[in-house]
XYZ file of N, CA and C in Angstrom:
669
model
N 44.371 -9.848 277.633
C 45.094 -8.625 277.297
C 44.974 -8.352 275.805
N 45.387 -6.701 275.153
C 45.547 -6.511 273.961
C 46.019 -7.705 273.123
N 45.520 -7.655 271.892
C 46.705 -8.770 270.760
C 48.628 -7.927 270.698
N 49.063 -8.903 270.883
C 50.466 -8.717 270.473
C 51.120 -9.498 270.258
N 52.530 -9.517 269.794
C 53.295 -10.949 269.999
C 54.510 -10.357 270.354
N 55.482 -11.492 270.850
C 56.919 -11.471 270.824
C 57.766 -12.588 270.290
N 58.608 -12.130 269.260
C 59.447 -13.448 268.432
C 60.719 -13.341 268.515
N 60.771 -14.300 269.358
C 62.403 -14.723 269.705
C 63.016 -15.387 268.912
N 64.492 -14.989 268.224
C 64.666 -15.372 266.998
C 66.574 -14.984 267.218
N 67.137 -15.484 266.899
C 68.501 -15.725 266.543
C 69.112 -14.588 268.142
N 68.424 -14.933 268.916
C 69.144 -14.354 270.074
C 68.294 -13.073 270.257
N 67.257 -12.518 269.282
C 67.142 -11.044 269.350
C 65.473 -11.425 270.092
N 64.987 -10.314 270.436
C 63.495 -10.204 270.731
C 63.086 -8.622 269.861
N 61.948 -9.554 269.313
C 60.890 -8.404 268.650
C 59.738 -8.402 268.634
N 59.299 -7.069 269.047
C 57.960 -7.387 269.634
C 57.023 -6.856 268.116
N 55.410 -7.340 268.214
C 54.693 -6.721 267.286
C 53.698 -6.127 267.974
N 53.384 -4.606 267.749
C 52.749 -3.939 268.220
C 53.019 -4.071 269.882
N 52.493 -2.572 270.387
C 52.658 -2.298 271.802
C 51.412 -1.315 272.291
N 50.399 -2.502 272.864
C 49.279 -1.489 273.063
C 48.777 -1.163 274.342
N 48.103 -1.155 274.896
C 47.806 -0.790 276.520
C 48.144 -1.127 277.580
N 48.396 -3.039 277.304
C 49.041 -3.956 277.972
C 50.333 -4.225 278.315
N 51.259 -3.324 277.048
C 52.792 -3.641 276.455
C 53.664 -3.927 278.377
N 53.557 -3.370 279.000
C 54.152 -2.917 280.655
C 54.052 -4.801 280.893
N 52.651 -4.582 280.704
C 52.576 -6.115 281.861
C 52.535 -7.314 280.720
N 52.257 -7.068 279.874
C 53.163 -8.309 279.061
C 54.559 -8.643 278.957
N 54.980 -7.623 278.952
C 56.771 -7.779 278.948
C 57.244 -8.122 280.452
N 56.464 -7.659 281.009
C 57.112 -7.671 282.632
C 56.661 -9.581 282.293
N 55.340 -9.901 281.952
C 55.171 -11.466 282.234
C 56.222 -12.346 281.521
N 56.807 -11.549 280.462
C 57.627 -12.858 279.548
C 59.295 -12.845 280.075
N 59.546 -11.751 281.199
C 60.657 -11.753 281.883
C 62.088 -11.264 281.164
N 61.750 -11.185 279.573
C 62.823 -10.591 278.493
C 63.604 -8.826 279.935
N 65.059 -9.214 279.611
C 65.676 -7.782 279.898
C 66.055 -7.118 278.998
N 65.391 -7.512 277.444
C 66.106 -7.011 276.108
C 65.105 -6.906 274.720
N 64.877 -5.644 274.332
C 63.670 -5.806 273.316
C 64.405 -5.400 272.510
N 64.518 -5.303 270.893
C 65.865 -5.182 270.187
C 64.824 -4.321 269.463
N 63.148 -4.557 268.935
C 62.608 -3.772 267.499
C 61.187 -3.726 268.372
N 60.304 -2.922 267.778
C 59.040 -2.786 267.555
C 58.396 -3.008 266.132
N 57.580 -3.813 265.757
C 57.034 -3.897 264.592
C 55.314 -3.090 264.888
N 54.682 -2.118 264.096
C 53.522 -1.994 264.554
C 52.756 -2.156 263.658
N 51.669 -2.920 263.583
C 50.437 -3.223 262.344
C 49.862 -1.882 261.632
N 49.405 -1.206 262.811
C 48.711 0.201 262.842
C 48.316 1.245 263.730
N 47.560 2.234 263.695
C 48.015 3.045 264.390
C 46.707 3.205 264.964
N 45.493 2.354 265.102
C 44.605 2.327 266.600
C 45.603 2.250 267.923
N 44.431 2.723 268.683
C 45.099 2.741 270.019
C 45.371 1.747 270.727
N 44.888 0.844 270.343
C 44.946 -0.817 271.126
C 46.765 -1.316 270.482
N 47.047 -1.065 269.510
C 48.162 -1.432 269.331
C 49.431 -0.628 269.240
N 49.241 1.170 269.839
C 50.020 1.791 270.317
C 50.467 2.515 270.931
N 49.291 2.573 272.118
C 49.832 3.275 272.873
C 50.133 2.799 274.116
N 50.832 1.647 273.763
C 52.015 1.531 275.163
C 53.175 1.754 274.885
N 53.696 2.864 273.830
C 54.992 3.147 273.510
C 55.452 3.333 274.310
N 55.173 4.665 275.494
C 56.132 4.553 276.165
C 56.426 4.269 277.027
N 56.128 2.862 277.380
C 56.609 2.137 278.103
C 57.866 1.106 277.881
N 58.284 1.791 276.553
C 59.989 1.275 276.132
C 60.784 1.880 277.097
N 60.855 2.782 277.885
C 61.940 3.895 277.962
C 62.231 2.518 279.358
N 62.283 1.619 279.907
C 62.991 0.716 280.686
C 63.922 0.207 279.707
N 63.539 -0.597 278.503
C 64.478 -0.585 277.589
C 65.716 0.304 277.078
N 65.239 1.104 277.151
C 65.904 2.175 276.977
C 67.334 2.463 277.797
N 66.770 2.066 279.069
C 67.593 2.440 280.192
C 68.709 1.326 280.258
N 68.531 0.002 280.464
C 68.937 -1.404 280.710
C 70.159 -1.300 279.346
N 69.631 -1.171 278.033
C 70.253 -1.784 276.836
C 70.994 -0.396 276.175
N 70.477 0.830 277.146
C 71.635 2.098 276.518
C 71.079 2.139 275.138
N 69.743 2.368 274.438
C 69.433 2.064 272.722
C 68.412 3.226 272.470
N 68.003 3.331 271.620
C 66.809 4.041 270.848
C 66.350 2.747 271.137
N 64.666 2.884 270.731
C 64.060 1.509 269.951
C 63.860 1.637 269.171
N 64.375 1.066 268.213
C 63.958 0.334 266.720
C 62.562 0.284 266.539
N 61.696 1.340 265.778
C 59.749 1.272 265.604
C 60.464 1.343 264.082
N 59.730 0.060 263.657
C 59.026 0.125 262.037
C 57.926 -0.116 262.051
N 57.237 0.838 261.293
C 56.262 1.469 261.084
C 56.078 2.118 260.038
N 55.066 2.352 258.981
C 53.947 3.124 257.873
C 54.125 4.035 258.243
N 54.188 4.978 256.928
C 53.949 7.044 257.339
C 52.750 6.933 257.933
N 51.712 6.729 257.385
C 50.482 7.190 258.810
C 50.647 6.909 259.985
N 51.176 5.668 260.308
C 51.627 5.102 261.834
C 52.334 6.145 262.547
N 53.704 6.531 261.880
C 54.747 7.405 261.868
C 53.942 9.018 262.241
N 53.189 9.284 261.438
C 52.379 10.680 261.749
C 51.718 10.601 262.740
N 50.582 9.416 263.113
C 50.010 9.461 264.585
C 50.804 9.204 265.402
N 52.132 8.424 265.627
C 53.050 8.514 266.741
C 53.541 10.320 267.028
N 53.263 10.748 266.054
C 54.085 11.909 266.363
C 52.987 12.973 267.031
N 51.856 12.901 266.760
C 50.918 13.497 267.675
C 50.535 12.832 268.837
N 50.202 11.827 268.713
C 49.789 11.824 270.188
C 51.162 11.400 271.133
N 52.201 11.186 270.721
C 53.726 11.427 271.687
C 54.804 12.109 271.229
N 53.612 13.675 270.712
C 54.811 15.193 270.632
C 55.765 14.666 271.538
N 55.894 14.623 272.846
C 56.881 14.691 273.856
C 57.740 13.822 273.301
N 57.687 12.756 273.125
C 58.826 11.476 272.395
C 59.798 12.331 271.485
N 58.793 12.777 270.315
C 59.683 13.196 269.137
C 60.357 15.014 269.461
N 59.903 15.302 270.026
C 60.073 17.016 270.522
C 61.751 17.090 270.374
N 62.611 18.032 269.417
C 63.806 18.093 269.259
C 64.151 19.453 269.769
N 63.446 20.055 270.576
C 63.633 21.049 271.272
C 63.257 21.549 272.819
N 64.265 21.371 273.862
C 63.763 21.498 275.092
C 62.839 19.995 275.267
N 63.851 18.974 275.217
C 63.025 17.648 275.287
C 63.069 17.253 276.386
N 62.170 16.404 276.954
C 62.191 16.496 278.666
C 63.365 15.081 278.789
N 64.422 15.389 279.796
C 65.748 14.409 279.844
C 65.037 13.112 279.670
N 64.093 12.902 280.514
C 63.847 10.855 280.547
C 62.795 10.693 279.625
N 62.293 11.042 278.071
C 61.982 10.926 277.612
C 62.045 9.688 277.177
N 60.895 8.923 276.530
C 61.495 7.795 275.802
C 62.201 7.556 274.390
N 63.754 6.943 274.142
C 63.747 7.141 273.200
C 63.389 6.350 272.148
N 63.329 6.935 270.702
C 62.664 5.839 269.839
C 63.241 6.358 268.081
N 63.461 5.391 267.665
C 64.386 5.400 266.358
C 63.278 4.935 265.065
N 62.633 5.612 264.543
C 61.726 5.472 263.479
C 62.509 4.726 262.192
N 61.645 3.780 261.351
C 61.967 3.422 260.449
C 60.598 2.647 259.695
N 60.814 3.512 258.581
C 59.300 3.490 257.895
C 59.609 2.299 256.659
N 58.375 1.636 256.441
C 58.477 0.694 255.577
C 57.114 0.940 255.091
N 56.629 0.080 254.035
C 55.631 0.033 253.494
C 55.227 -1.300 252.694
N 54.413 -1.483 252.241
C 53.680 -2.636 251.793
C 54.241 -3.498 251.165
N 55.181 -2.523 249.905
C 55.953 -2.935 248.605
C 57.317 -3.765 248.884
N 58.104 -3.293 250.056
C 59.658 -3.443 249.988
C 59.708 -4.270 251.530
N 60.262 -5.349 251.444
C 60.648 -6.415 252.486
C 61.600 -5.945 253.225
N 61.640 -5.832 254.239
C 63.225 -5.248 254.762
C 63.538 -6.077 256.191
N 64.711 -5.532 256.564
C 65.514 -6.338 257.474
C 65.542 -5.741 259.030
N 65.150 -7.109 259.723
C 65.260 -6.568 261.389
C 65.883 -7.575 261.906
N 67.072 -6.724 262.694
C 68.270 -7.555 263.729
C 68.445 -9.015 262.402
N 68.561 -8.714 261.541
C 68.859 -9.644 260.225
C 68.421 -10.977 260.207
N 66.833 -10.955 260.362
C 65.161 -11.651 259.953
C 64.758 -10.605 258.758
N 64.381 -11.206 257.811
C 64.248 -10.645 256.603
C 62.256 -10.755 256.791
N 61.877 -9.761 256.373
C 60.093 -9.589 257.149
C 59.791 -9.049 255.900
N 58.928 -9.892 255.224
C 57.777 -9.248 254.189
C 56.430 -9.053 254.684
N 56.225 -7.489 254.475
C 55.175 -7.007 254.665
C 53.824 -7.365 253.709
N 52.758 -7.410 254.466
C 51.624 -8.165 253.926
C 50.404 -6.871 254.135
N 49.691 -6.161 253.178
C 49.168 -5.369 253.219
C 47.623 -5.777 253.694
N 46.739 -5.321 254.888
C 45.549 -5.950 255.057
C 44.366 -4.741 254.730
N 43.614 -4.875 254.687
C 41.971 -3.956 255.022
C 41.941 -4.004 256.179
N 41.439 -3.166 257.134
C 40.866 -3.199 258.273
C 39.465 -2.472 258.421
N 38.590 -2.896 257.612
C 37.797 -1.996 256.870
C 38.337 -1.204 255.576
N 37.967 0.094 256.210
C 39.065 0.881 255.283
C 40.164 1.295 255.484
N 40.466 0.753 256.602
C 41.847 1.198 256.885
C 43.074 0.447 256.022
N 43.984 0.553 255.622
C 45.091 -0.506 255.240
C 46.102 -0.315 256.702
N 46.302 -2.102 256.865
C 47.448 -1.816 258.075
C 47.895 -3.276 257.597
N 49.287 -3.485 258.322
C 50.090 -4.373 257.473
C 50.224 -5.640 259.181
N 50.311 -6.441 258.163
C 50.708 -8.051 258.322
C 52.289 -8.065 258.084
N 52.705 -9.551 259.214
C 54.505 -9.692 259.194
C 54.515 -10.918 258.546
N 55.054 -11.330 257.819
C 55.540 -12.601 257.246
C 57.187 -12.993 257.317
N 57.523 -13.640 258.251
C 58.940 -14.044 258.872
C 59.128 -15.460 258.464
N 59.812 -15.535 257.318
C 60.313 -17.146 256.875
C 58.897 -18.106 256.923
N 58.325 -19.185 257.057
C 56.829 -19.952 256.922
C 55.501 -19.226 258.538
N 56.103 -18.337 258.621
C 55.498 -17.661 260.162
C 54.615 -16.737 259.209
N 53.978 -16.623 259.872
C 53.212 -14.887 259.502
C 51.634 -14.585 260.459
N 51.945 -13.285 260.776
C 50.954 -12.599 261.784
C 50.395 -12.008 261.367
N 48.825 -11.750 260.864
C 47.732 -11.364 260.622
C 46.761 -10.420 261.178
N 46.631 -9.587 261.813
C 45.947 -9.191 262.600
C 45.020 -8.084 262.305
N 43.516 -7.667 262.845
C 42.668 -7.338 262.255
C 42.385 -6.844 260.554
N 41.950 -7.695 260.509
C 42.016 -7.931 258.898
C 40.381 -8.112 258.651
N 40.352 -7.641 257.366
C 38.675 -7.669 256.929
C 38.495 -8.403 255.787
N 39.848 -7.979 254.695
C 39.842 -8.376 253.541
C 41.659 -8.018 253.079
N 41.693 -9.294 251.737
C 43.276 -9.090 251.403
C 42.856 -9.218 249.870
N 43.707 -8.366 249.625
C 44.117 -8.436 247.877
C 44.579 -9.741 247.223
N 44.022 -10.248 246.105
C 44.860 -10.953 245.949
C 46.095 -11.161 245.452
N 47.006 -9.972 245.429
C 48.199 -9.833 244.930
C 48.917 -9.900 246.440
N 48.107 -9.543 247.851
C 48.970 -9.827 248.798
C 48.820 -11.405 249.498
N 47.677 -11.822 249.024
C 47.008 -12.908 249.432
C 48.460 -13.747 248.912
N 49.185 -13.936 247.864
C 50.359 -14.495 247.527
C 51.819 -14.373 247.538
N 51.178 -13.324 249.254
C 52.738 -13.713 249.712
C 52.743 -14.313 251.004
N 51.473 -15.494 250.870
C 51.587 -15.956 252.180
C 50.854 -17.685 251.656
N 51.595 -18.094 250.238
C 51.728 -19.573 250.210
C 53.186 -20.074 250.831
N 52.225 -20.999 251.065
C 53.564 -22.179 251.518
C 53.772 -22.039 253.288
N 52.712 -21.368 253.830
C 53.040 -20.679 255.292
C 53.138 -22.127 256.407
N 53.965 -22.168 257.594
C 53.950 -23.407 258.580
C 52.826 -23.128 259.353
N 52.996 -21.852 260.195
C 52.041 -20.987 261.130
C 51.277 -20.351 260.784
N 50.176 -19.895 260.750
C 49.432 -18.492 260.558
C 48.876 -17.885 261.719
N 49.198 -16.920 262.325
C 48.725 -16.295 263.556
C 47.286 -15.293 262.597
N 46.376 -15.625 262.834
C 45.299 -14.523 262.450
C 44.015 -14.294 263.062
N 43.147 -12.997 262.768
C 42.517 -12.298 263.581
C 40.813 -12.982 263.131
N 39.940 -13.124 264.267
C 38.748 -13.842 264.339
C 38.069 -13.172 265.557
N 37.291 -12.274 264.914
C 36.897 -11.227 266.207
C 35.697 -12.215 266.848
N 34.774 -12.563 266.366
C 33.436 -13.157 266.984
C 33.042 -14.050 266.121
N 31.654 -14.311 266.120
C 30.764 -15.203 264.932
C 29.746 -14.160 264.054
N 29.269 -12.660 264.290
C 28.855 -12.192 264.039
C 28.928 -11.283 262.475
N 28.516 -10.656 261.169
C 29.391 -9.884 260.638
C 29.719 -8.688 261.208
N 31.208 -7.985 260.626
C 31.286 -7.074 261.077
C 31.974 -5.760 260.012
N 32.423 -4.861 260.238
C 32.592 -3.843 259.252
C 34.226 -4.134 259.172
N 34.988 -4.004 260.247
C 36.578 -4.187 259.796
C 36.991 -5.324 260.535
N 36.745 -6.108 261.005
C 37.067 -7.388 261.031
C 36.172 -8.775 260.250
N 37.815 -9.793 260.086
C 36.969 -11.329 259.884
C 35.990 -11.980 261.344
N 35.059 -12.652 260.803
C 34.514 -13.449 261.504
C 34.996 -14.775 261.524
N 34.903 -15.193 262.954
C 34.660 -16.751 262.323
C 35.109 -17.785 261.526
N 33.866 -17.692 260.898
C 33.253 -18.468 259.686
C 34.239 -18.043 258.661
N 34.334 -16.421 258.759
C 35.168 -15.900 257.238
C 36.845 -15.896 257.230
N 37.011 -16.160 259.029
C 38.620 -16.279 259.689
C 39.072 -18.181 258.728
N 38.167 -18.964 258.737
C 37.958 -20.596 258.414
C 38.002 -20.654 257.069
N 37.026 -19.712 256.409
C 37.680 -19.426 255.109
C 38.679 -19.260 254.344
N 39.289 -18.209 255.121
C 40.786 -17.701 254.554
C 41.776 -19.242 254.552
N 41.556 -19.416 256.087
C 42.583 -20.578 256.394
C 42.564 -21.162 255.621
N 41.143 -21.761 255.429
C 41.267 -22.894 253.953
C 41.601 -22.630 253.067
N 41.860 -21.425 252.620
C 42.013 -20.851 251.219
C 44.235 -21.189 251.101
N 44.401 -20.829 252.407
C 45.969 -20.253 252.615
C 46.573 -22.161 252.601
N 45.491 -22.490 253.090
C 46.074 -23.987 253.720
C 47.530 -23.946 254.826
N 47.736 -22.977 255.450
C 49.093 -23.217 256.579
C 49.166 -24.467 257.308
N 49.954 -24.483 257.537
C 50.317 -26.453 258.345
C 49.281 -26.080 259.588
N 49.287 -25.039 260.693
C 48.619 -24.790 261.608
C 48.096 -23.425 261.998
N 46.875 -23.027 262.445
C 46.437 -21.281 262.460
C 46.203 -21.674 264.090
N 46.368 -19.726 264.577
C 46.025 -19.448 266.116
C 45.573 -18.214 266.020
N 43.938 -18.557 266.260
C 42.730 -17.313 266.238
C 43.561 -16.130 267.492
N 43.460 -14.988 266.989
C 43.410 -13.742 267.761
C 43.007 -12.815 267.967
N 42.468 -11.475 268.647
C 42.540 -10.297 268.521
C 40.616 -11.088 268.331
N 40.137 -11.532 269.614
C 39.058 -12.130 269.566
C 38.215 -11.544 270.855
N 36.810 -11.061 270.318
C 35.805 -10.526 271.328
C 35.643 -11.553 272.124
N 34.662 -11.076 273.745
C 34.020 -11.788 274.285
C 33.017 -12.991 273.791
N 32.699 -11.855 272.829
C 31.601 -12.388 271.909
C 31.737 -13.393 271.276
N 32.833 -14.333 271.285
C 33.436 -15.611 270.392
C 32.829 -16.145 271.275
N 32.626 -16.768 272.769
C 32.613 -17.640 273.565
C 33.502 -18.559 274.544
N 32.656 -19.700 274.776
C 33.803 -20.040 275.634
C 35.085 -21.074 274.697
N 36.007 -21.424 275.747
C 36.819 -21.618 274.953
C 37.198 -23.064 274.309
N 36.471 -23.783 275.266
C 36.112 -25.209 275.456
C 35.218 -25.853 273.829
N 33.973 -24.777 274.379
C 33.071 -25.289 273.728
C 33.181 -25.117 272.169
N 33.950 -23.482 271.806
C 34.429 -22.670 270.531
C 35.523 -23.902 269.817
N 36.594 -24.565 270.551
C 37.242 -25.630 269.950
C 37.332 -26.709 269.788
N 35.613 -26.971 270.508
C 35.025 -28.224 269.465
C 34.708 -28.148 268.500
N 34.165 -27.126 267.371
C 33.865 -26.267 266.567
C 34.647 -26.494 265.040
N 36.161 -26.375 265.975
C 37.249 -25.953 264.887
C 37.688 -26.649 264.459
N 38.091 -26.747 263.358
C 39.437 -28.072 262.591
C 40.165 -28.511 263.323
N 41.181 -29.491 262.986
C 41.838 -30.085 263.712
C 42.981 -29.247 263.946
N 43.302 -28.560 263.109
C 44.451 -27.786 262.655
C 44.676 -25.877 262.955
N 43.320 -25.976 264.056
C 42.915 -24.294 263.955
C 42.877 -24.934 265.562
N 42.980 -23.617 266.104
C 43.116 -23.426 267.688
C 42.753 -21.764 268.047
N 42.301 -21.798 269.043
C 42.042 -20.617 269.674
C 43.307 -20.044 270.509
N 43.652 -18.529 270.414
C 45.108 -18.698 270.448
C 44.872 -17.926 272.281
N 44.962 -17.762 273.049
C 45.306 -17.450 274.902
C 46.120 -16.281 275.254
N 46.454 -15.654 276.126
C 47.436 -14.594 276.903
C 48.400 -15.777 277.218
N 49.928 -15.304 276.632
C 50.837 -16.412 277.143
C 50.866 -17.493 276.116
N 49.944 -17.737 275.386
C 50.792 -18.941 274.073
C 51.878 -18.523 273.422
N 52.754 -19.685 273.826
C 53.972 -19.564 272.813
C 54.081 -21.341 272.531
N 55.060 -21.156 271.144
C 55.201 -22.030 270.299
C 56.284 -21.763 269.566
N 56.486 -22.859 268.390
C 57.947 -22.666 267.580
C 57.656 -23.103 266.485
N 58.372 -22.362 265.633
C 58.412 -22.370 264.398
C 59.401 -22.751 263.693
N 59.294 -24.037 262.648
C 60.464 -24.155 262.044
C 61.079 -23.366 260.809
């Protein structure tokens, strides 16, 4: 399935990004309660399963909580006019509670304090979560090094390793092994990975001791 995650954390669930899959991932992790949306960016792989909140919606009586970038924020609003429409809105609409952040300013969800980590995606800029020694990475090409240092001292690193090949907006590989070494995290889990990586057996004989290929359905904990 799409890359995504869900982080269960002081009772709350928050998901990152919601893309084609969002329905049958949530239906697999059995949650009756999604509290936030975090979204990286605004390709289609990581948003357009918005509205498939509106069960949430229904169950927990809420808006959902989307933080999200003004560009994110502007393509939500075109391609789900109907969502945001404040006139003659259709009753079972889904609802959804915007809250824009950006690169610079750390802010607070269900009170997890999340510094934003600015990435390349090519040329795109789309942002990375950094949650206490956690942090999620995802299609990434290249990092600044002024953002590159807000992710010492990390336990986890969830990050993106499309294939072995080069490519224009993603890391490879080789250049995913790089970073790691560079970041040194206690442990990394490759994601948001082509066919084109291989199998999975053979790909994590390959890897450090400390790097893993990350699955549909891995979960883990973070101290």
């Amino acid at each position: 399935m799409r890359t995504a995650a869900l982080l269960q954390v002081g009772g709350k669930n928050i998901a990152i990004d919601c893309g084609p899959d969002f329905r049958a991932q949530m239906l697999r992790t059995g949650i009756d309660r999604l509290d936030a949306i975090l979204i990286t960016h605004q390709h289609n792989d990581h948003i357009i399963g918005l509205d498939d909140v509106r069960p949430f919606n229904f169950r927990n009586n809420m808006d959902m909580p989307v933080y999200c970038t003004a560009p994110v924020e502007t393509e939500l609003n075109q391609r789900f006019a109907y969502i945001f429409e404040s006139q003659n809105r259709y009753p079972g609409a889904p609802q959804v509670q915007i809250h824009r952040i950006s690169k610079s300013q750390p802010f607070e969800v269900e009170g997890q304090q999340v510094i934003p980590i600015e990435l390349m995606h090519g040329r795109m800029p789309v942002l990375g979560f950094r949650f206490g020694n956690f942090a999620y990475l995802t299609d990434v090409r290249t990092i600044a090094k002024e953002e590159l240092a807000k992710l010492d001292g990390l336990d986890t690193l969830v990050l993106s390793a499309l294939h072995h090949s080069e490519h224009h907006s993603h890391l490879n590989l080789e250049q995913a092994l790089k970073l790691v070494q560079q970041l040194a995290p206690g442990r990394t889990f490759l994601t948001h990975m082509s066919h084109r990586m291989g199998l999975h057996r053979e790909v994590s004989q390959k890897l450090p001791e400390n790097v893993a290929l990350g699955y549909d359905g891995l979960t883990f904990t973070v101290d």
